[in-house]
Coordinates of C-alpha atoms in Angstrom, one line a residue:
M23 CA 253.0 204.0 -6.2
L24 CA 253.5 202.9 -9.9
K25 CA 257.0 201.0 -10.0
K26 CA 258.9 202.4 -12.4
K27 CA 260.7 200.6 -14.8
S28 CA 263.4 200.4 -17.4
L29 CA 262.8 202.2 -21.1
K30 CA 264.4 198.7 -23.0
E31 CA 261.9 196.9 -20.2
Y32 CA 259.1 199.1 -21.7
L33 CA 260.6 198.1 -25.9
N34 CA 260.5 194.9 -24.9
D35 CA 256.9 194.6 -24.4
I36 CA 256.0 196.1 -27.7
D37 CA 256.5 194.6 -31.6
V38 CA 257.9 197.0 -34.0
W39 CA 255.4 198.1 -36.7
Y40 CA 258.1 197.0 -39.5
T41 CA 255.5 198.0 -42.3
W42 CA 256.0 201.7 -41.1
R43 CA 259.0 201.0 -39.9
D44 CA 260.3 200.2 -43.4
N45 CA 258.5 202.5 -45.0
Y46 CA 259.9 205.1 -43.5
K47 CA 263.6 203.9 -43.6
N48 CA 263.1 203.7 -47.9
F49 CA 261.0 207.2 -47.9
V50 CA 262.8 209.6 -45.6
P51 CA 266.6 209.9 -46.7
K52 CA 264.8 210.3 -50.4
F53 CA 262.8 212.8 -48.8
V54 CA 266.0 214.4 -47.3
E55 CA 267.5 214.1 -50.8
E56 CA 265.0 215.8 -52.9
A57 CA 265.1 218.8 -50.6
K58 CA 268.9 219.3 -50.8
R59 CA 268.6 219.5 -54.7
G60 CA 266.2 222.2 -54.2
L61 CA 264.5 222.4 -58.0
D62 CA 261.1 223.1 -58.2
W63 CA 258.1 220.5 -57.0
S64 CA 257.3 219.5 -60.2
E65 CA 261.0 218.6 -61.0
W66 CA 260.9 216.1 -57.8
D67 CA 260.6 212.3 -57.7
N68 CA 256.9 212.1 -58.4
K69 CA 256.0 209.4 -55.7
I70 CA 258.7 211.7 -52.6
F71 CA 256.6 214.7 -53.0
Y72 CA 252.8 212.8 -53.2
E73 CA 254.5 210.9 -50.0
F74 CA 255.0 214.4 -48.2
F75 CA 252.9 216.8 -49.6
E76 CA 249.7 215.3 -51.2
R77 CA 248.9 212.4 -49.6
S78 CA 246.2 212.8 -47.0
N79 CA 246.6 209.5 -44.6
G80 CA 249.0 208.0 -44.1
Q81 CA 252.3 209.7 -44.5
C82 CA 255.3 206.7 -43.5
V83 CA 256.6 209.1 -40.8
S84 CA 253.1 210.1 -38.8
S85 CA 251.5 207.0 -38.9
L86 CA 247.8 207.4 -37.6
R87 CA 246.6 211.0 -38.8
Q88 CA 249.0 213.7 -36.9
G89 CA 248.0 216.2 -39.0
Y90 CA 247.8 216.9 -43.2
F91 CA 247.1 219.4 -45.5
T92 CA 244.0 220.0 -47.8
S93 CA 243.3 220.5 -51.8
E94 CA 243.4 223.9 -51.7
E95 CA 246.4 224.0 -49.5
K96 CA 248.6 221.4 -51.2
L97 CA 247.8 224.0 -54.4
S98 CA 248.8 227.2 -52.5
I99 CA 252.2 225.2 -51.0
K100 CA 253.0 224.6 -55.1
N101 CA 252.1 227.7 -56.3
N102 CA 254.9 230.0 -53.7
W103 CA 257.7 226.7 -53.2
N104 CA 259.7 228.8 -54.7
E105 CA 259.9 230.8 -50.5
L106 CA 259.7 227.1 -49.3
S107 CA 262.2 225.4 -51.3
P108 CA 265.0 227.5 -50.1
I109 CA 264.4 226.5 -46.2
L110 CA 264.3 222.6 -47.4
K111 CA 267.9 223.1 -48.2
L112 CA 269.4 224.5 -45.8
I113 CA 267.1 221.7 -42.8
A114 CA 268.5 218.8 -45.0
E115 CA 272.0 220.1 -45.4
S116 CA 272.4 220.7 -41.7
V117 CA 274.9 218.6 -39.7
G118 CA 275.7 217.7 -36.6
S119 CA 273.1 220.3 -34.7
A120 CA 268.9 220.9 -35.3
P121 CA 268.9 224.3 -37.5
H122 CA 266.1 225.8 -34.9
D123 CA 266.1 228.9 -36.6
E124 CA 265.1 227.3 -40.0
Y125 CA 262.6 224.8 -38.4
N126 CA 260.4 228.3 -37.6
K127 CA 261.1 229.7 -40.9
L128 CA 259.5 226.9 -42.2
K129 CA 256.8 227.3 -39.9
K130 CA 256.4 230.9 -40.9
I131 CA 256.4 230.1 -44.8
I132 CA 254.2 227.4 -44.4
R133 CA 251.0 228.7 -42.3
K134 CA 251.1 232.2 -44.4
Y135 CA 249.4 229.7 -47.6
T136 CA 247.5 227.2 -45.1
N137 CA 244.0 228.2 -43.6
Q138 CA 244.6 227.2 -40.1
D139 CA 247.7 226.6 -38.6
R140 CA 249.1 223.0 -39.9
R141 CA 251.2 221.9 -37.0
A142 CA 251.5 218.8 -36.9
A143 CA 252.1 218.7 -40.9
T144 CA 254.2 221.2 -41.0
N145 CA 255.9 219.3 -37.4
R146 CA 256.1 215.7 -40.4
L147 CA 257.8 217.1 -42.4
I148 CA 260.3 218.7 -40.8
A149 CA 260.8 215.7 -38.6
S150 CA 261.3 213.5 -41.5
I151 CA 264.0 215.6 -43.1
Q152 CA 266.0 215.2 -39.8
P153 CA 264.8 212.6 -38.4
Q154 CA 269.2 212.2 -36.5
F155 CA 267.3 215.1 -34.3
L156 CA 263.2 214.4 -34.1
C157 CA 261.2 212.1 -32.9
T158 CA 258.1 210.9 -34.9
I159 CA 254.9 212.6 -32.7
V160 CA 254.7 215.2 -34.4
N161 CA 252.0 216.3 -32.4
H162 CA 252.6 218.2 -29.5
N163 CA 249.5 217.5 -27.5
N164 CA 251.1 213.7 -27.6
L165 CA 254.1 214.5 -27.8
N166 CA 253.9 216.7 -24.2
T167 CA 251.6 213.7 -22.4
L168 CA 254.5 211.5 -23.4
I169 CA 256.9 213.0 -21.6
S170 CA 254.8 212.8 -18.9
Y171 CA 254.3 208.9 -18.9
L172 CA 258.6 208.9 -19.5
N173 CA 258.5 211.1 -16.2
A174 CA 255.4 208.7 -14.3
K175 CA 257.1 205.6 -15.6
V176 CA 260.2 205.0 -16.6
L177 CA 263.8 205.1 -15.2
N178 CA 266.1 208.0 -15.5
A179 CA 263.1 209.8 -17.1
D180 CA 263.7 213.5 -16.2
L181 CA 262.6 215.4 -19.3
R182 CA 261.4 218.8 -19.3
I183 CA 258.4 220.5 -22.0
K184 CA 260.7 222.4 -23.7
D185 CA 259.5 226.1 -25.3
N186 CA 258.4 224.9 -28.6
W187 CA 257.8 220.7 -30.0
F188 CA 261.1 220.8 -32.3
E189 CA 263.5 220.8 -28.3
S190 CA 261.1 218.9 -27.2
S191 CA 261.3 216.4 -29.4
N192 CA 265.0 216.9 -30.0
E193 CA 265.1 215.3 -26.3
V194 CA 262.8 212.6 -26.9
L195 CA 264.6 211.3 -29.3
N196 CA 267.7 211.5 -27.5
F197 CA 266.6 209.7 -24.7
F198 CA 265.4 206.6 -26.4
L199 CA 268.4 206.1 -28.7
K200 CA 270.4 206.4 -25.0
E201 CA 268.2 204.7 -22.8
G202 CA 266.6 201.3 -25.7
E203 CA 270.9 201.9 -26.4
F204 CA 270.2 202.1 -30.6
D205 CA 272.8 203.2 -32.7
D206 CA 270.7 204.0 -35.3
A207 CA 268.0 206.6 -35.2
Y208 CA 266.3 204.8 -37.7
D209 CA 266.3 201.6 -35.8
M210 CA 263.9 203.0 -33.3
I211 CA 261.9 205.6 -34.6
T212 CA 258.6 203.7 -34.2
Y213 CA 259.0 203.1 -30.6
P214 CA 258.2 206.4 -29.7
W215 CA 255.1 206.6 -30.5
Q216 CA 254.2 202.9 -30.2
L217 CA 255.5 203.8 -26.4
F218 CA 253.1 206.5 -26.2
E219 CA 250.0 203.8 -27.6
Y220 CA 250.7 201.6 -25.0
F221 CA 250.7 203.6 -22.1
N222 CA 247.6 204.8 -24.1
D223 CA 246.1 201.2 -23.9
S224 CA 247.5 200.6 -20.7
N225 CA 245.7 204.1 -18.9
P226 CA 242.0 204.6 -17.4
V227 CA 241.2 207.8 -18.3
E228 CA 242.1 207.3 -22.0
N229 CA 239.9 203.7 -22.4
N230 CA 237.2 205.8 -20.6
D231 CA 237.1 202.9 -17.9
M232 CA 237.2 205.3 -15.0
S233 CA 234.0 203.9 -12.8
E234 CA 234.7 204.4 -9.4
N235 CA 236.3 201.6 -8.6
K236 CA 239.1 201.1 -11.5
I237 CA 240.5 204.5 -10.9
T238 CA 244.1 203.5 -10.9
D239 CA 247.8 205.3 -9.6
E240 CA 248.7 206.3 -13.4
I241 CA 246.2 208.9 -13.9
V242 CA 246.5 210.5 -10.9
N243 CA 250.4 210.7 -10.5
L244 CA 249.8 212.3 -14.2
L245 CA 247.6 214.8 -12.0
K246 CA 249.8 215.3 -9.5
F247 CA 252.9 215.4 -12.2
K248 CA 251.6 217.5 -14.8
K249 CA 249.1 219.7 -12.0
Q250 CA 246.8 220.3 -14.6
I251 CA 244.9 218.1 -17.3
I252 CA 242.5 218.4 -20.1
L253 CA 240.2 215.8 -20.3
Q254 CA 238.7 216.4 -24.5
G255 CA 235.9 214.2 -26.6
P256 CA 233.5 214.8 -28.1
P257 CA 229.7 215.6 -27.2
G258 CA 228.8 212.8 -24.1
T259 CA 231.5 211.0 -23.5
G260 CA 231.3 212.3 -20.0
K261 CA 234.2 214.8 -19.4
T262 CA 232.5 216.3 -16.8
R263 CA 232.1 213.0 -14.5
V264 CA 235.3 211.9 -15.3
A265 CA 236.5 215.1 -13.6
K266 CA 234.7 214.3 -10.6
L267 CA 235.8 211.2 -10.2
L268 CA 239.3 212.2 -10.7
A269 CA 238.6 215.3 -7.9
K270 CA 237.4 212.5 -5.6
E271 CA 240.1 210.5 -5.4
L272 CA 242.8 213.5 -5.5
I273 CA 240.1 214.4 -2.3
G274 CA 240.1 211.0 -0.6
G275 CA 236.5 211.0 -0.9
D276 CA 233.9 213.4 0.1
S277 CA 234.4 216.8 1.8
S278 CA 232.2 217.8 4.6
I279 CA 231.3 221.6 4.2
D280 CA 230.3 223.8 7.5
L281 CA 228.3 226.3 6.2
I282 CA 227.9 229.5 7.6
P283 CA 224.9 229.6 10.1
E284 CA 222.1 231.0 9.5
T285 CA 222.1 232.4 12.8
I286 CA 223.4 233.0 15.6
D287 CA 223.2 233.2 19.9
E288 CA 224.0 234.8 23.0
A289 CA 227.2 232.1 23.4
I290 CA 228.2 232.7 20.1
I291 CA 228.7 236.4 21.0
K292 CA 230.4 235.9 23.3
E293 CA 232.8 233.9 22.3
K294 CA 233.7 235.4 19.1
C295 CA 233.8 239.3 20.4
I296 CA 237.3 239.8 21.9
Q297 CA 238.2 242.8 24.3
S298 CA 239.9 246.2 22.0
T299 CA 239.2 244.4 19.0
E300 CA 238.8 246.7 16.1
I301 CA 236.1 246.1 13.7
S302 CA 234.5 247.7 10.8
S303 CA 231.5 250.2 10.0
A304 CA 228.6 249.0 9.1
R305 CA 227.5 251.8 6.9
D306 CA 228.4 255.3 8.5
G307 CA 232.4 255.4 7.7
V308 CA 233.3 255.5 11.4
K309 CA 235.1 253.1 12.8
Y310 CA 234.6 251.4 16.1
S311 CA 236.2 249.5 18.9
I312 CA 235.0 246.6 21.2
R313 CA 235.8 247.5 24.8
G314 CA 234.2 245.0 26.8
I315 CA 231.2 242.0 27.5
N316 CA 228.8 242.7 30.2
A317 CA 225.1 240.9 31.3
I318 CA 222.9 243.4 28.6
G319 CA 225.8 243.8 25.5
V320 CA 228.8 244.4 24.2
E321 CA 229.8 247.5 24.7
V322 CA 231.2 249.9 21.7
I323 CA 233.5 252.4 21.5
A324 CA 232.6 254.4 18.3
T325 CA 235.9 256.9 16.9
S326 CA 234.4 259.6 17.9
G327 CA 233.5 259.0 21.4
N328 CA 230.2 258.0 21.5
P329 CA 230.1 254.4 23.3
Y330 CA 227.0 252.6 23.0
T331 CA 226.2 248.6 24.1
P332 CA 224.1 246.4 22.0
K333 CA 222.0 244.3 23.3
Y334 CA 222.6 240.7 22.0
S335 CA 219.2 240.1 20.7
E336 CA 220.0 243.5 18.3
I337 CA 222.8 241.9 17.5
I338 CA 221.3 238.2 16.6
D339 CA 218.6 240.6 13.8
M340 CA 220.9 242.5 12.9
Y341 CA 222.7 239.0 11.6
Q342 CA 219.9 237.4 11.1
T343 CA 218.8 239.7 8.4
R344 CA 222.3 240.8 7.0
A345 CA 221.3 244.2 7.9
W346 CA 224.7 245.8 6.3
D347 CA 224.4 244.6 2.9
K348 CA 221.2 245.7 2.3
E349 CA 219.8 249.1 1.8
G350 CA 217.0 251.0 4.2
N351 CA 217.6 247.6 7.3
L352 CA 220.3 250.6 9.1
K353 CA 217.5 253.6 10.6
G354 CA 220.1 255.4 12.4
G355 CA 221.0 256.3 16.0
N356 CA 222.6 253.0 17.0
D357 CA 221.1 250.5 14.9
S358 CA 225.2 251.0 13.3
Y359 CA 226.8 249.7 16.8
S360 CA 225.3 246.1 16.8
A361 CA 225.3 245.6 12.7
A362 CA 229.0 246.3 13.3
V363 CA 229.1 243.7 15.6
A364 CA 226.7 241.8 13.3
K365 CA 228.9 241.9 10.4
Y366 CA 232.2 241.3 12.8
I367 CA 230.7 238.0 13.6
Y368 CA 229.9 236.7 10.6
K369 CA 232.8 238.0 8.6
I370 CA 234.7 235.7 10.8
F371 CA 232.9 232.5 9.8
E372 CA 233.2 234.1 6.3
K373 CA 237.5 233.8 7.3
D374 CA 236.8 230.2 8.9
F375 CA 234.7 228.8 6.2
K376 CA 237.4 229.9 3.3
R377 CA 239.9 228.8 5.3
N378 CA 239.3 225.9 7.0
F379 CA 236.3 224.4 5.9
F380 CA 236.1 225.4 2.4
K381 CA 235.4 222.4 0.3
Q382 CA 238.1 221.2 -1.2
Y383 CA 237.4 220.8 -5.0
K384 CA 235.6 223.9 -6.8
L385 CA 233.6 223.6 -10.4
L386 CA 232.9 225.9 -12.8
Q387 CA 232.3 227.2 -15.9
F388 CA 233.9 228.9 -18.7
H389 CA 231.9 230.5 -21.1
P390 CA 233.4 233.3 -24.3
S391 CA 233.1 236.7 -22.4
Y392 CA 234.9 234.9 -19.4
S393 CA 237.8 237.2 -18.3
Y394 CA 240.5 237.6 -16.1
E395 CA 238.8 240.3 -14.3
D396 CA 235.9 237.3 -13.8
F397 CA 238.8 234.3 -12.9
V398 CA 241.6 235.8 -11.0
R399 CA 241.5 239.4 -9.4
G400 CA 239.3 242.1 -11.6
I401 CA 238.1 245.8 -9.7
V402 CA 234.7 245.7 -8.1
S403 CA 233.0 248.7 -7.3
K404 CA 230.9 249.0 -3.7
P405 CA 228.9 251.4 -2.2
N406 CA 231.2 254.3 0.1
E407 CA 230.5 253.4 3.6
A408 CA 230.2 256.9 4.6
G409 CA 228.1 257.3 2.2
D410 CA 229.3 259.8 -0.5
G411 CA 229.8 257.5 -3.6
I412 CA 231.1 254.7 -5.1
I413 CA 234.1 253.2 -4.1
Y414 CA 236.8 250.8 -6.5
E415 CA 238.9 247.8 -5.1
A416 CA 240.8 245.1 -6.3
E417 CA 239.3 241.1 -4.8
N418 CA 240.2 237.7 -5.7
K419 CA 238.2 236.2 -7.6
N420 CA 237.4 232.1 -8.4
L421 CA 240.8 231.2 -9.1
A422 CA 242.6 233.1 -6.9
E423 CA 240.4 233.3 -4.0
F424 CA 240.9 229.1 -4.7
A425 CA 244.5 229.4 -4.7
E426 CA 244.5 230.9 -1.4
I427 CA 243.0 228.7 0.8
A428 CA 245.6 225.9 -1.1
L429 CA 248.6 227.8 -0.6
E430 CA 247.4 228.6 3.3
N431 CA 246.9 224.8 3.6
W432 CA 249.9 223.8 1.7
K433 CA 252.3 226.3 4.1
L434 CA 251.0 225.4 7.8
A435 CA 251.2 221.7 6.2
S436 CA 255.3 222.4 5.4
K437 CA 256.1 223.6 8.5
V438 CA 258.7 221.7 11.0
T439 CA 257.0 221.4 14.3
N440 CA 258.1 219.6 16.9
P441 CA 257.8 216.1 18.0
T442 CA 254.7 217.5 20.4
D443 CA 253.0 219.3 18.4
S444 CA 249.6 218.7 16.4
K445 CA 251.3 218.9 12.0
V446 CA 249.0 220.0 9.9
E447 CA 248.1 217.3 7.3
L448 CA 248.5 218.5 3.8
Q449 CA 245.6 218.6 1.4
N450 CA 244.6 218.8 -2.0
F451 CA 242.2 220.9 -3.5
V452 CA 240.7 220.4 -7.2
L453 CA 239.6 223.1 -9.4
I454 CA 237.2 221.9 -12.5
I455 CA 236.5 224.1 -15.5
D456 CA 234.1 223.2 -17.1
E457 CA 234.3 224.2 -21.5
I458 CA 237.3 225.1 -20.1
N459 CA 238.8 226.2 -24.2
R460 CA 234.7 228.3 -24.8
A461 CA 236.8 231.3 -23.0
N462 CA 240.5 232.7 -24.5
L463 CA 242.2 231.2 -22.3
S464 CA 245.6 233.2 -22.9
S465 CA 243.9 236.1 -22.2
V466 CA 241.8 234.7 -18.6
L467 CA 245.0 233.4 -16.6
G468 CA 247.3 236.4 -17.7
E469 CA 250.5 236.1 -15.9
L470 CA 249.0 232.5 -14.0
I471 CA 250.4 230.9 -17.4
Y472 CA 253.7 231.3 -16.3
A473 CA 252.9 229.9 -12.4
L474 CA 250.8 227.2 -13.7
E475 CA 254.2 225.5 -14.7
Y476 CA 256.3 227.1 -11.8
R477 CA 254.2 226.9 -9.0
G478 CA 255.2 227.7 -5.3
E479 CA 256.7 230.7 -7.2
S480 CA 255.0 234.3 -7.0
V481 CA 254.1 235.7 -10.4
E482 CA 253.3 239.2 -10.3
S483 CA 248.6 240.2 -11.0
M484 CA 247.9 243.1 -12.7
Y485 CA 245.7 244.4 -9.6
A486 CA 247.0 244.4 -6.0
I487 CA 245.0 243.4 -2.5
D488 CA 246.2 245.6 -0.1
G489 CA 249.2 247.2 -1.5
E490 CA 250.1 242.8 -3.1
N491 CA 249.8 241.7 -6.3
K492 CA 251.7 238.6 -5.8
L493 CA 250.0 235.5 -6.7
V494 CA 251.0 231.8 -6.3
L495 CA 249.2 228.5 -7.5
P496 CA 250.7 225.9 -4.4
P497 CA 251.8 222.3 -5.4
N498 CA 248.4 221.0 -4.3
L499 CA 246.1 222.5 -6.1
Y500 CA 245.2 220.5 -9.7
I501 CA 243.3 221.9 -12.0
I502 CA 241.3 219.2 -15.0
G503 CA 239.8 220.9 -17.6
T504 CA 237.4 219.8 -20.1
M505 CA 236.5 220.7 -23.2
N506 CA 234.9 219.2 -25.6
T507 CA 236.6 218.3 -29.2
A508 CA 233.2 219.3 -31.3
D509 CA 232.7 222.7 -31.0
R510 CA 234.2 224.3 -34.0
S511 CA 232.4 227.7 -32.5
V512 CA 235.5 228.4 -30.5
G513 CA 239.2 229.3 -30.2
H514 CA 241.6 227.1 -29.9
I515 CA 244.5 226.9 -27.3
D516 CA 247.7 227.8 -28.5
Y517 CA 251.1 226.8 -27.1
A518 CA 251.6 228.3 -24.5
I519 CA 249.0 226.6 -22.6
R520 CA 248.5 223.6 -24.1
R521 CA 251.7 222.7 -23.5
R522 CA 250.9 223.3 -19.5
F523 CA 248.3 220.9 -20.1
A524 CA 248.3 217.0 -20.6
F525 CA 245.6 215.9 -22.6
V526 CA 243.7 213.2 -22.2
D527 CA 241.0 211.9 -24.3
I528 CA 238.0 211.0 -23.0
L529 CA 236.0 208.7 -26.0
P530 CA 232.7 207.0 -26.6
K531 CA 232.9 203.6 -25.4
D532 CA 229.7 200.4 -25.7
L533 CA 228.6 200.4 -21.8
S534 CA 226.4 197.3 -22.5
E535 CA 228.5 195.5 -19.3
E536 CA 227.7 198.9 -17.1
E537 CA 225.5 197.4 -14.6
G538 CA 222.4 200.0 -13.4
I539 CA 222.0 201.5 -16.8
I540 CA 220.1 200.0 -20.0
F541 CA 222.1 200.7 -22.9
D542 CA 221.1 200.4 -27.0
T543 CA 223.6 198.6 -28.0
E544 CA 222.8 198.4 -31.7
L545 CA 221.7 202.3 -32.1
F546 CA 225.1 203.1 -30.9
N547 CA 226.9 201.0 -33.2
R548 CA 223.9 202.3 -36.1
V549 CA 225.5 205.6 -35.3
S550 CA 229.0 204.9 -34.7
Q551 CA 229.3 203.2 -38.6
L552 CA 228.0 206.6 -40.0
F553 CA 231.2 208.7 -38.3
D554 CA 232.8 205.6 -40.1
T555 CA 231.6 205.8 -43.8
N556 CA 230.6 209.0 -44.2
L557 CA 233.4 210.8 -41.8
S558 CA 234.2 214.5 -43.9
S559 CA 238.5 213.6 -44.7
E560 CA 238.6 216.9 -42.2
F561 CA 237.8 215.3 -39.7
E562 CA 238.6 212.4 -37.0
K563 CA 236.3 210.2 -35.7
K564 CA 236.9 210.5 -32.1
E565 CA 236.4 214.4 -31.9
V566 CA 233.4 214.5 -33.4
Q567 CA 231.9 210.9 -33.0
L568 CA 228.7 211.4 -30.8
G569 CA 229.4 210.1 -26.8
H570 CA 227.7 207.0 -25.0
S571 CA 225.6 208.8 -23.0
Y572 CA 223.4 209.3 -25.4
F573 CA 222.7 205.8 -25.1
I574 CA 221.7 205.7 -22.3
D575 CA 217.6 205.0 -21.7
K576 CA 215.5 207.2 -19.3
S577 CA 212.1 206.3 -19.3
E578 CA 212.3 206.2 -15.3
E579 CA 212.7 210.4 -16.5
G580 CA 211.0 211.1 -18.8
G581 CA 213.9 210.1 -22.0
S582 CA 213.0 206.8 -23.7
M583 CA 215.0 206.0 -26.6
F584 CA 212.5 207.1 -28.9
I585 CA 213.1 211.1 -27.3
R586 CA 216.0 211.0 -27.2
L587 CA 216.7 210.1 -30.2
E588 CA 214.4 212.7 -31.6
Y589 CA 215.4 215.9 -30.5
E590 CA 219.1 214.3 -29.7
I591 CA 220.9 212.4 -30.9
K592 CA 219.4 213.0 -34.7
P593 CA 219.8 217.1 -34.5
I594 CA 223.5 217.0 -33.6
L595 CA 223.8 214.6 -37.0
L596 CA 221.6 216.8 -38.5
E597 CA 223.8 219.7 -37.9
Y598 CA 227.1 217.2 -38.6
V599 CA 225.6 217.3 -41.7
K600 CA 224.9 221.3 -42.0
D601 CA 229.0 221.7 -41.4
G602 CA 229.8 219.2 -43.5
V603 CA 231.1 217.4 -40.7
L604 CA 228.9 214.1 -41.8
I605 CA 228.9 213.8 -45.6
G606 CA 227.6 211.5 -48.8
E607 CA 225.4 210.2 -51.1
G608 CA 222.0 209.5 -48.2
I609 CA 223.0 211.1 -45.0
Q610 CA 220.0 212.8 -44.3
K611 CA 218.4 209.4 -45.6
A612 CA 220.2 207.3 -43.7
I613 CA 220.3 209.6 -40.7
Q614 CA 216.0 210.3 -40.6
D615 CA 215.6 206.2 -40.4
L616 CA 217.2 205.7 -37.6
K617 CA 215.5 203.7 -34.8
P618 CA 215.7 202.6 -30.9
S619 CA 216.2 199.6 -30.9
M620 CA 214.3 199.1 -27.0

């Protein structure tokens, strides 16, 4: 287990970014005073207005590109300054407590005049005008991740991720002031961000150092604390592979799977068929009961009173052909008796498979049409066993079914047993959702948005199974999502979802030192340089740079570096040019001139 240290011990390991702190101390008080005057933007101090509203990189409060306005948005803000100015003045004049209502008003006004929801840019303005209440991590994802780190690593840290960025930011600032023993917020203003960077640098996931023997307790602790994380990064960084490695670490190695047997024999039939057991019909809507077992077969009686003893060979044939699921397999007469017994035995194996031997790791991929009815619960149509049309029933889907298995294990493992009883071992279950942002998560998750945060508590599903609406996500169920940050065709993950996940960057890296692969370092570096020299200011390199997996030579599989460059790397780069990600004179020629070095 990771040994926790005090906040002061961590801060002693950090060299203060004095330039940033000094700029902050210089600009922020002046910004507050300008806001208090309530003047038109044209009457502001030019340097102060430029610093907070027009500068496109490295403002004193935000440091590393935490959100900026486009040229069009800056002009729109100026043209509608009469709406912003009074709110800025009210916030600047507030003392004693943070004016959350005014924060939200300012956010709504700015949103009216921006093409996208510039949350980080807006938070930066508010953090600047309220330095005594808010910290300088203005990106909500980063703030949530820091809170997770603090709770996992720092003594006396028991911070809650609040319903909005303002409350969480205020809580973080107060924690640093108290535990860091600062008298002045200006003196500690760089530390939250610097500690965030410090934890990221020491985190193997953030550094993408995720070989099997290098996964440490830190990322597992983060996942155990948060219960669900999203691995985000540009294409080709191996996010799914990292997710699988984390799953393996949580589960404790590969899980064995006991499959439902393809066939059965007489001994299995005798073992599974218990006297006085009611079984469902295979086709005709009639209910049956097992009355006994003899040397010939299983004695079965229908609810209508007609008895029959299907032979063992008949039951085995019905089981092997899955006759109850196939139209035309049942010829009538006594076929339904033997098929009903076969179906009953199959359902026993299916139940045991799902509940006791189900693989603890499950992977699925989201897509734009994925819905709640695909992921949680939905209505399915089935032929009426009575043969008179279609019936509709609620059915658990991927998540609810998987959660039910994990919940049963959690309940059994939590039971208090006598010393002589054998205790059920608690197992971890891991659901990997590839391309998690390609679906509308709010719609797909529904009421489970609440269940993600409050594990072990039931929520009401819109669909009932056997008269029961309740759903529970147990604490031993972990969710790992992967998200391609370069995919602009998908929607953004809204705040209600984001605050329930910890976000972890999986970034490109040089694999030349990795054993067992051939890596084109020279080509990797040349392509990487394109994102340094020709990247539009609207994008961040870490969101779009091609990942390392594209530069692994796979000649043995038919994928030489020449093939990969011509048919994988260049097409993506040229698509980036079309989308305005890579810009500048000669960029297309620079891409076409790329050559493998091996």
